Amino acid sequence: MLTTQFIMHSYYSRKHAEKIGGFLMSQHKDSATGKWYYTGKYRDLIGKRHDYKKRGFNTKKEAKEAELLFLQKIKGGYGRVKFEVLTDIYNQEIEKQKKGATVKAYGSMQKHYLLPYFEGKFIDKITPLDISKWSEHCAGIKNKDGTPKCCPGYIKNQFLLLYGMFSFAVDHKLLSENPCKSTQWYQDPNALPTDPPSKDNYWEIETFYDFMETVEDPFWNDLYEIIEGFGLRVGELCSLTYSKIHFRSNQIKIDCTYSNSIGKINSPKSENSKRLLKGTDFHMEILKKRYDAAKKLDGFSKSYYVFGDIKHLLPETVRAHLELDILAAGEDYKRITPHGLRHTHASHLLSNPLIPEQLIAERMGHSIEVLRKTYSHIYEKHRQNMILYLEERPERRPKLKKEMVLSSECRPVLNL
């Protein structure tokens, strides 16, 4: 097959073209038929120019995929795609489907961990063994102080991203089989089990109440009460506006959050995170007082942030103030983060066996599976309490008879 060197040109202006994986591609709609077609030019190694064009596609996406396959075919063999080409195609698709924070995180993984290892390789030549070696290589990367650069969870996320990219390639007929299916991410056989992040990042509810007695600033006192009282994520708290508060029904609506990775307020990643939260009279009264005070400000509207007025607070600001307030409260209070106030709320609810798991999971914006994993330490306390409860029951064991029947041979036989 003739190997070619590409100089891509569109019959039309460059503003109609789109560059993917090093190819300048162009698709257009036929006004007469309503069908899509692709067209362009390339020059082979001996300098001869060639035109190409194909019609009859129902959608622009079909035309784009067909054009890319055509170009890859004349470049290096039918259906053979290099890893960096797959990366470009995949990224263009996920930008339409994923949140900005997710796209940014994927791009960082690809840049620092996937492309340095797989760039230049045809994806049909990447084997399960290659993937296992790559994952172990990533796990072995160290910081300057000798500590692992990638935690086990990040190693897993790298693998899942690669798995998704190869699944995308299979779905779009760029690859016959996903090599990730026959392997998994690297897991250190000597690693000790780790506790969930929430194990130490929470207070007992009595500790929280005592701490609140030490917080004199009304603004921060209100903020800590609301984040714990509703079990909010700090990004959800920062993005809360008065338009999301329903005083008649004692509810607040959570449907957005501040994302640190993209530096703006965005909709949450999962549908579970979108929820209506019922508040106690105490917490709704806090919000009502803030609303009544905010209404007196010039230019007030319900789009004002509950904590921040025209401009919202940043999560870093909340973290810094909480840390200072904990230090000021004294040595009796262990350090927790704003997310620890959310864990405090969840732990308090889970301590009541009369509240169904499903209701707690819905309030926290979790599935039951995530709830159990995140708060496994609380369930362990419940198991211990269960045994104590059983030990405290009244004695009901029957007294053992002096003569015990040990086998059927000892039993009298009835002749009927």
GROMACS .gro file of C-alpha atoms in nm:
model
  416
    1MET     CA    1   0.000   0.000   0.000
    2LEU     CA    2   0.132   0.343  -0.092
    3THR     CA    3   0.246   0.544   0.208
    4THR     CA    4   0.146   0.906   0.179
    5GLN     CA    5   0.249   1.241   0.313
    6PHE     CA    6  -0.047   1.466   0.386
    7ILE     CA    7  -0.093   1.824   0.288
    8MET     CA    8  -0.464   1.861   0.359
    9HIS     CA    9  -0.662   2.129   0.180
   10SER     CA   10  -1.034   2.183   0.162
   11TYR     CA   11  -1.206   2.288  -0.155
   12TYR     CA   12  -1.362   2.548   0.072
   13SER     CA   13  -1.206   2.800   0.310
   14ARG     CA   14  -1.013   2.678   0.614
   15LYS     CA   15  -1.279   2.807   0.850
   16HIS     CA   16  -1.497   2.515   0.739
   17ALA     CA   17  -1.224   2.259   0.813
   18GLU     CA   18  -1.156   2.077   1.138
   19LYS     CA   19  -0.819   1.938   1.245
   20ILE     CA   20  -0.829   1.596   1.409
   21GLY     CA   21  -0.524   1.383   1.479
   22GLY     CA   22  -0.307   1.584   1.239
   23PHE     CA   23  -0.564   1.571   0.955
   24LEU     CA   24  -0.738   1.881   0.825
   25MET     CA   25  -1.085   1.746   0.757
   26SER     CA   26  -1.390   1.903   0.598
   27GLN     CA   27  -1.753   1.790   0.572
   28HIS     CA   28  -2.037   1.971   0.399
   29LYS     CA   29  -2.409   1.936   0.341
   30ASP     CA   30  -2.547   1.902  -0.011
   31SER     CA   31  -2.829   2.156  -0.035
   32ALA     CA   32  -2.992   1.962  -0.319
   33THR     CA   33  -3.014   1.623  -0.150
   34GLY     CA   34  -2.980   1.710   0.218
   35LYS     CA   35  -2.704   1.451   0.247
   36TRP     CA   36  -2.354   1.510   0.386
   37TYR     CA   37  -2.024   1.456   0.203
   38TYR     CA   38  -1.653   1.496   0.268
   39THR     CA   39  -1.389   1.630   0.035
   40GLY     CA   40  -1.022   1.730   0.034
   41LYS     CA   41  -0.678   1.686  -0.119
   42TYR     CA   42  -0.351   1.519  -0.030
   43ARG     CA   43  -0.005   1.487  -0.182
   44ASP     CA   44   0.181   1.156  -0.188
   45LEU     CA   45   0.554   1.107  -0.128
   46ILE     CA   46   0.648   1.157  -0.493
   47GLY     CA   47   0.465   1.489  -0.491
   48LYS     CA   48   0.157   1.392  -0.687
   49ARG     CA   49  -0.165   1.561  -0.577
   50HIS     CA   50  -0.484   1.364  -0.528
   51ASP     CA   51  -0.845   1.474  -0.478
   52TYR     CA   52  -1.093   1.276  -0.275
   53LYS     CA   53  -1.467   1.310  -0.228
   54LYS     CA   54  -1.750   1.089  -0.110
   55ARG     CA   55  -2.122   1.160  -0.083
   56GLY     CA   56  -2.434   1.008   0.067
   57PHE     CA   57  -2.399   1.034   0.447
   58ASN     CA   58  -2.706   1.099   0.659
   59THR     CA   59  -2.525   1.301   0.926
   60LYS     CA   60  -2.212   1.511   0.959
   61LYS     CA   61  -2.082   1.266   1.220
   62GLU     CA   62  -2.105   0.976   0.973
   63ALA     CA   63  -1.921   1.180   0.710
   64LYS     CA   64  -1.649   1.277   0.960
   65GLU     CA   65  -1.592   0.919   1.074
   66ALA     CA   66  -1.583   0.791   0.717
   67GLU     CA   67  -1.335   1.060   0.612
   68LEU     CA   68  -1.108   0.984   0.906
   69LEU     CA   69  -1.109   0.613   0.827
   70PHE     CA   70  -1.028   0.691   0.463
   71LEU     CA   71  -0.733   0.910   0.557
   72GLN     CA   72  -0.603   0.655   0.804
   73LYS     CA   73  -0.636   0.384   0.542
   74ILE     CA   74  -0.417   0.560   0.286
   75LYS     CA   75  -0.173   0.674   0.554
   76GLY     CA   76  -0.088   0.349   0.728
   77GLY     CA   77  -0.324   0.065   0.653
   78TYR     CA   78  -0.696   0.016   0.677
   79GLY     CA   79  -0.842   0.078   1.021
   80ARG     CA   80  -0.502   0.140   1.184
   81VAL     CA   81  -0.510   0.432   1.423
   82LYS     CA   82  -0.229   0.573   1.630
   83PHE     CA   83  -0.294   0.641   1.997
   84GLU     CA   84  -0.264   1.020   1.966
   85VAL     CA   85  -0.524   1.017   1.686
   86LEU     CA   86  -0.764   0.821   1.905
   87THR     CA   87  -0.700   1.072   2.185
   88ASP     CA   88  -0.798   1.365   1.962
   89ILE     CA   89  -1.115   1.196   1.837
   90TYR     CA   90  -1.216   1.082   2.185
   91ASN     CA   91  -1.162   1.426   2.338
   92GLN     CA   92  -1.376   1.596   2.075
   93GLU     CA   93  -1.662   1.361   2.160
   94ILE     CA   94  -1.642   1.382   2.539
   95GLU     CA   95  -1.634   1.762   2.530
   96LYS     CA   96  -1.997   1.739   2.418
   97GLN     CA   97  -2.094   1.489   2.689
   98LYS     CA   98  -1.888   1.555   3.004
   99LYS     CA   99  -1.857   1.842   3.248
  100GLY     CA  100  -1.570   2.085   3.207
  101ALA     CA  101  -1.399   1.958   3.522
  102THR     CA  102  -1.407   1.600   3.392
  103VAL     CA  103  -1.273   1.700   3.051
  104LYS     CA  104  -0.989   1.890   3.216
  105ALA     CA  105  -0.905   1.596   3.442
  106TYR     CA  106  -0.903   1.357   3.144
  107GLY     CA  107  -0.676   1.592   2.950
  108SER     CA  108  -0.429   1.607   3.238
  109MET     CA  109  -0.414   1.227   3.266
  110GLN     CA  110  -0.365   1.191   2.890
  111LYS     CA  111  -0.090   1.454   2.878
  112HIS     CA  112   0.112   1.331   3.175
  113TYR     CA  113   0.052   0.955   3.186
  114LEU     CA  114  -0.106   0.812   2.869
  115LEU     CA  115   0.053   0.995   2.576
  116PRO     CA  116   0.414   0.979   2.703
  117TYR     CA  117   0.381   0.600   2.711
  118PHE     CA  118   0.156   0.516   2.415
  119GLU     CA  119   0.215   0.799   2.167
  120GLY     CA  120   0.326   0.675   1.826
  121LYS     CA  121   0.183   0.326   1.877
  122PHE     CA  122  -0.096   0.184   1.666
  123ILE     CA  123  -0.384   0.100   1.898
  124ASP     CA  124  -0.428  -0.246   1.745
  125LYS     CA  125  -0.074  -0.328   1.859
  126ILE     CA  126  -0.134  -0.234   2.225
  127THR     CA  127  -0.175  -0.556   2.422
  128PRO     CA  128  -0.308  -0.634   2.772
  129LEU     CA  129   0.054  -0.690   2.878
  130ASP     CA  130   0.145  -0.341   2.754
  131ILE     CA  131  -0.135  -0.196   2.964
  132SER     CA  132  -0.029  -0.387   3.275
  133LYS     CA  133   0.329  -0.263   3.233
  134TRP     CA  134   0.206   0.092   3.177
  135SER     CA  135  -0.007   0.088   3.492
  136GLU     CA  136   0.283  -0.049   3.698
  137HIS     CA  137   0.509   0.218   3.546
  138CYS     CA  138   0.268   0.494   3.655
  139ALA     CA  139   0.252   0.348   4.005
  140GLY     CA  140   0.632   0.364   4.022
  141ILE     CA  141   0.661   0.735   3.940
  142LYS     CA  142   0.792   0.924   4.245
  143ASN     CA  143   0.785   1.280   4.372
  144LYS     CA  144   1.109   1.457   4.462
  145ASP     CA  145   1.074   1.342   4.823
  146GLY     CA  146   1.044   0.980   4.713
  147THR     CA  147   0.671   0.943   4.776
  148PRO     CA  148   0.446   0.793   4.505
  149LYS     CA  149   0.316   1.058   4.266
  150CYS     CA  150  -0.005   0.866   4.199
  151CYS     CA  151  -0.226   0.732   4.476
  152PRO     CA  152  -0.403   0.396   4.421
  153GLY     CA  153  -0.730   0.573   4.339
  154TYR     CA  154  -0.561   0.782   4.070
  155ILE     CA  155  -0.398   0.472   3.920
  156LYS     CA  156  -0.744   0.318   3.897
  157ASN     CA  157  -0.886   0.633   3.732
  158GLN     CA  158  -0.607   0.632   3.472
  159PHE     CA  159  -0.694   0.275   3.382
  160LEU     CA  160  -1.066   0.350   3.362
  161LEU     CA  161  -0.996   0.642   3.128
  162LEU     CA  162  -0.787   0.419   2.902
  163TYR     CA  163  -1.060   0.154   2.918
  164GLY     CA  164  -1.314   0.415   2.809
  165MET     CA  165  -1.096   0.532   2.520
  166PHE     CA  166  -1.052   0.179   2.387
  167SER     CA  167  -1.424   0.107   2.429
  168PHE     CA  168  -1.490   0.421   2.224
  169ALA     CA  169  -1.252   0.287   1.957
  170VAL     CA  170  -1.436  -0.047   1.949
  171ASP     CA  171  -1.776   0.123   1.926
  172HIS     CA  172  -1.656   0.333   1.632
  173LYS     CA  173  -1.497   0.032   1.460
  174LEU     CA  174  -1.142   0.165   1.499
  175LEU     CA  175  -1.048  -0.142   1.701
  176SER     CA  176  -1.180  -0.497   1.707
  177GLU     CA  177  -1.140  -0.566   2.081
  178ASN     CA  178  -1.070  -0.368   2.398
  179PRO     CA  179  -0.733  -0.486   2.537
  180CYS     CA  180  -0.822  -0.352   2.883
  181LYS     CA  181  -1.084  -0.626   2.924
  182SER     CA  182  -0.813  -0.887   2.982
  183THR     CA  183  -0.622  -0.698   3.250
  184GLN     CA  184  -0.665  -0.446   3.532
  185TRP     CA  185  -0.487  -0.154   3.694
  186TYR     CA  186  -0.177  -0.210   3.906
  187GLN     CA  187  -0.239  -0.283   4.272
  188ASP     CA  188   0.051  -0.307   4.514
  189PRO     CA  189   0.032  -0.657   4.669
  190ASN     CA  190   0.201  -0.526   4.986
  191ALA     CA  191  -0.028  -0.227   5.033
  192LEU     CA  192  -0.232  -0.215   5.352
  193PRO     CA  193  -0.608  -0.149   5.335
  194THR     CA  194  -0.688   0.220   5.365
  195ASP     CA  195  -0.965   0.375   5.565
  196PRO     CA  196  -1.230   0.589   5.392
  197PRO     CA  197  -1.149   0.964   5.393
  198SER     CA  198  -1.445   1.026   5.622
  199LYS     CA  199  -1.317   0.807   5.908
  200ASP     CA  200  -1.142   1.085   6.100
  201ASN     CA  201  -1.284   1.387   5.916
  202TYR     CA  202  -1.595   1.437   6.128
  203TRP     CA  203  -1.712   1.525   6.479
  204GLU     CA  204  -1.973   1.370   6.700
  205ILE     CA  205  -2.277   1.597   6.695
  206GLU     CA  206  -2.219   1.702   7.057
  207THR     CA  207  -1.868   1.817   6.963
  208PHE     CA  208  -2.010   2.024   6.680
  209TYR     CA  209  -2.260   2.189   6.914
  210ASP     CA  210  -1.983   2.271   7.162
  211PHE     CA  211  -1.766   2.413   6.883
  212MET     CA  212  -2.046   2.639   6.762
  213GLU     CA  213  -2.057   2.798   7.108
  214THR     CA  214  -1.703   2.925   7.042
  215VAL     CA  215  -1.775   3.083   6.700
  216GLU     CA  216  -1.866   3.444   6.769
  217ASP     CA  217  -1.873   3.586   6.416
  218PRO     CA  218  -2.242   3.570   6.303
  219PHE     CA  219  -2.151   3.518   5.936
  220TRP     CA  220  -1.932   3.214   5.998
  221ASN     CA  221  -2.163   3.083   6.267
  222ASP     CA  222  -2.449   3.083   6.016
  223LEU     CA  223  -2.232   2.925   5.748
  224TYR     CA  224  -2.117   2.634   5.964
  225GLU     CA  225  -2.473   2.572   6.084
  226ILE     CA  226  -2.606   2.554   5.727
  227ILE     CA  227  -2.332   2.335   5.583
  228GLU     CA  228  -2.370   2.085   5.870
  229GLY     CA  229  -2.746   2.118   5.909
  230PHE     CA  230  -2.812   2.026   5.544
  231GLY     CA  231  -2.503   1.809   5.487
  232LEU     CA  232  -2.384   2.024   5.196
  233ARG     CA  233  -2.066   1.994   4.997
  234VAL     CA  234  -1.863   2.314   5.024
  235GLY     CA  235  -1.910   2.385   4.651
  236GLU     CA  236  -2.287   2.349   4.693
  237LEU     CA  237  -2.282   2.594   4.983
  238CYS     CA  238  -2.078   2.851   4.788
  239SER     CA  239  -2.318   2.837   4.492
  240LEU     CA  240  -2.640   2.860   4.699
  241THR     CA  241  -2.854   3.160   4.602
  242TYR     CA  242  -3.174   3.294   4.757
  243SER     CA  243  -3.365   3.179   4.449
  244LYS     CA  244  -3.300   2.819   4.560
  245ILE     CA  245  -3.465   2.866   4.901
  246HIS     CA  246  -3.835   2.779   4.941
  247PHE     CA  247  -3.942   2.917   5.278
  248ARG     CA  248  -4.302   2.794   5.254
  249SER     CA  249  -4.197   2.431   5.223
  250ASN     CA  250  -3.880   2.464   5.435
  251GLN     CA  251  -3.664   2.336   5.148
  252ILE     CA  252  -3.355   2.434   4.956
  253LYS     CA  253  -3.281   2.323   4.602
  254ILE     CA  254  -2.934   2.191   4.521
  255ASP     CA  255  -2.867   2.180   4.148
  256CYS     CA  256  -2.525   2.343   4.106
  257THR     CA  257  -2.182   2.351   4.268
  258TYR     CA  258  -1.857   2.545   4.250
  259SER     CA  259  -1.588   2.347   4.069
  260ASN     CA  260  -1.229   2.419   4.171
  261SER     CA  261  -1.084   2.256   3.862
  262ILE     CA  262  -1.256   2.495   3.621
  263GLY     CA  263  -1.296   2.786   3.862
  264LYS     CA  264  -1.667   2.846   3.816
  265ILE     CA  265  -2.014   2.733   3.920
  266ASN     CA  266  -2.142   2.439   3.720
  267SER     CA  267  -2.408   2.172   3.737
  268PRO     CA  268  -2.306   1.866   3.945
  269LYS     CA  269  -2.156   1.557   3.787
  270SER     CA  270  -2.430   1.315   3.886
  271GLU     CA  271  -2.807   1.334   3.893
  272ASN     CA  272  -2.800   1.207   4.252
  273SER     CA  273  -2.638   1.534   4.355
  274LYS     CA  274  -2.944   1.729   4.239
  275ARG     CA  275  -3.188   1.724   4.528
  276LEU     CA  276  -3.443   1.908   4.740
  277LEU     CA  277  -3.341   1.921   5.105
  278LYS     CA  278  -3.586   1.971   5.387
  279GLY     CA  279  -3.456   2.195   5.664
  280THR     CA  280  -3.538   2.220   6.033
  281ASP     CA  281  -3.715   2.529   6.162
  282PHE     CA  282  -3.387   2.630   6.327
  283HIS     CA  283  -3.188   2.623   6.003
  284MET     CA  284  -3.463   2.781   5.794
  285GLU     CA  285  -3.481   3.065   6.047
  286ILE     CA  286  -3.109   3.130   5.991
  287LEU     CA  287  -3.168   3.152   5.616
  288LYS     CA  288  -3.476   3.373   5.666
  289LYS     CA  289  -3.282   3.623   5.876
  290ARG     CA  290  -3.008   3.641   5.614
  291TYR     CA  291  -3.268   3.687   5.341
  292ASP     CA  292  -3.444   3.969   5.530
  293ALA     CA  293  -3.111   4.146   5.580
  294ALA     CA  294  -3.003   4.098   5.219
  295LYS     CA  295  -3.330   4.243   5.084
  296LYS     CA  296  -3.227   4.582   5.224
  297LEU     CA  297  -2.917   4.596   5.003
  298ASP     CA  298  -2.924   4.821   4.697
  299GLY     CA  299  -2.983   4.622   4.380
  300PHE     CA  300  -3.076   4.304   4.566
  301SER     CA  301  -3.220   4.016   4.369
  302LYS     CA  302  -3.278   3.651   4.448
  303SER     CA  303  -2.972   3.568   4.239
  304TYR     CA  304  -2.759   3.699   4.529
  305TYR     CA  305  -2.553   3.431   4.701
  306VAL     CA  306  -2.659   3.345   5.055
  307PHE     CA  307  -2.296   3.357   5.163
  308GLY     CA  308  -2.129   3.619   4.951
  309ASP     CA  309  -2.396   3.859   4.822
  310ILE     CA  310  -2.317   3.954   4.458
  311LYS     CA  311  -2.004   3.740   4.443
  312HIS     CA  312  -1.990   3.391   4.585
  313LEU     CA  313  -1.737   3.268   4.838
  314LEU     CA  314  -1.455   3.040   4.731
  315PRO     CA  315  -1.415   2.697   4.895
  316GLU     CA  316  -1.057   2.790   4.990
  317THR     CA  317  -1.190   3.082   5.193
  318VAL     CA  318  -1.428   2.856   5.384
  319ARG     CA  319  -1.151   2.605   5.454
  320ALA     CA  320  -0.913   2.873   5.580
  321HIS     CA  321  -1.169   3.028   5.816
  322LEU     CA  322  -1.280   2.693   5.956
  323GLU     CA  323  -0.920   2.599   6.028
  324LEU     CA  324  -0.862   2.929   6.212
  325ASP     CA  325  -1.183   2.890   6.411
  326ILE     CA  326  -1.089   2.535   6.514
  327LEU     CA  327  -0.747   2.655   6.631
  328ALA     CA  328  -0.910   2.936   6.825
  329ALA     CA  329  -1.156   2.695   6.988
  330GLY     CA  330  -0.874   2.505   7.158
  331GLU     CA  331  -0.703   2.168   7.168
  332ASP     CA  332  -1.023   1.981   7.249
  333TYR     CA  333  -1.131   2.003   6.884
  334LYS     CA  334  -0.956   1.791   6.624
  335ARG     CA  335  -0.899   1.950   6.288
  336ILE     CA  336  -1.162   1.876   6.023
  337THR     CA  337  -1.240   2.030   5.684
  338PRO     CA  338  -1.567   2.187   5.567
  339HIS     CA  339  -1.642   1.849   5.408
  340GLY     CA  340  -1.601   1.707   5.757
  341LEU     CA  341  -1.908   1.905   5.861
  342ARG     CA  342  -2.098   1.719   5.588
  343HIS     CA  343  -1.961   1.390   5.726
  344THR     CA  344  -2.074   1.501   6.073
  345HIS     CA  345  -2.428   1.544   5.939
  346ALA     CA  346  -2.427   1.202   5.770
  347SER     CA  347  -2.276   1.026   6.071
  348HIS     CA  348  -2.540   1.177   6.299
  349LEU     CA  349  -2.819   1.051   6.072
  350LEU     CA  350  -2.664   0.705   6.042
  351SER     CA  351  -2.646   0.678   6.420
  352ASN     CA  352  -3.026   0.660   6.424
  353PRO     CA  353  -3.130   0.308   6.316
  354LEU     CA  354  -3.489   0.423   6.260
  355ILE     CA  355  -3.391   0.633   5.956
  356PRO     CA  356  -3.381   0.421   5.636
  357GLU     CA  357  -3.053   0.414   5.444
  358GLN     CA  358  -3.229   0.518   5.125
  359LEU     CA  359  -3.348   0.846   5.278
  360ILE     CA  360  -3.001   0.927   5.408
  361ALA     CA  361  -2.842   0.843   5.072
  362GLU     CA  362  -3.090   1.070   4.892
  363ARG     CA  363  -3.023   1.355   5.133
  364MET     CA  364  -2.647   1.324   5.088
  365GLY     CA  365  -2.674   1.294   4.710
  366HIS     CA  366  -2.531   0.940   4.712
  367SER     CA  367  -2.630   0.593   4.608
  368ILE     CA  368  -2.669   0.343   4.893
  369GLU     CA  369  -2.350   0.168   4.776
  370VAL     CA  370  -2.147   0.490   4.798
  371LEU     CA  371  -2.305   0.572   5.134
  372ARG     CA  372  -2.198   0.236   5.279
  373LYS     CA  373  -1.846   0.268   5.141
  374THR     CA  374  -1.797   0.626   5.256
  375TYR     CA  375  -1.929   0.570   5.606
  376SER     CA  376  -1.817   0.212   5.666
  377HIS     CA  377  -1.669   0.316   6.003
  378ILE     CA  378  -2.016   0.416   6.123
  379TYR     CA  379  -2.156   0.078   6.022
  380GLU     CA  380  -1.877  -0.090   6.218
  381LYS     CA  381  -1.986   0.102   6.528
  382HIS     CA  382  -2.342  -0.017   6.464
  383ARG     CA  383  -2.219  -0.378   6.450
  384GLN     CA  384  -2.051  -0.337   6.787
  385ASN     CA  385  -2.362  -0.178   6.935
  386MET     CA  386  -2.571  -0.462   6.796
  387ILE     CA  387  -2.366  -0.721   6.984
  388LEU     CA  388  -2.384  -0.516   7.304
  389TYR     CA  389  -2.759  -0.498   7.263
  390LEU     CA  390  -2.781  -0.875   7.218
  391GLU     CA  391  -2.563  -0.930   7.525
  392GLU     CA  392  -2.799  -0.718   7.735
  393ARG     CA  393  -3.109  -0.923   7.651
  394PRO     CA  394  -3.273  -1.118   7.935
  395GLU     CA  395  -3.140  -1.471   7.976
  396ARG     CA  396  -3.359  -1.713   7.781
  397ARG     CA  397  -3.130  -2.011   7.729
  398PRO     CA  398  -3.296  -2.344   7.819
  399LYS     CA  399  -3.130  -2.544   8.097
  400LEU     CA  400  -2.931  -2.840   7.972
  401LYS     CA  401  -3.054  -3.183   8.080
  402LYS     CA  402  -2.812  -3.400   8.273
  403GLU     CA  403  -2.858  -3.690   8.034
  404MET     CA  404  -2.827  -3.589   7.669
  405VAL     CA  405  -2.931  -3.804   7.375
  406LEU     CA  406  -2.618  -3.821   7.161
  407SER     CA  407  -2.731  -4.050   6.882
  408SER     CA  408  -3.024  -4.244   6.748
  409GLU     CA  409  -2.879  -4.562   6.899
  410CYS     CA  410  -2.964  -4.433   7.247
  411ARG     CA  411  -3.327  -4.369   7.164
  412PRO     CA  412  -3.594  -4.631   7.252
  413VAL     CA  413  -3.736  -4.819   6.957
  414LEU     CA  414  -4.111  -4.851   6.933
  415ASN     CA  415  -4.245  -5.177   6.796
  416LEU     CA  416  -4.565  -5.094   6.618
   0.00000   0.00000   0.00000
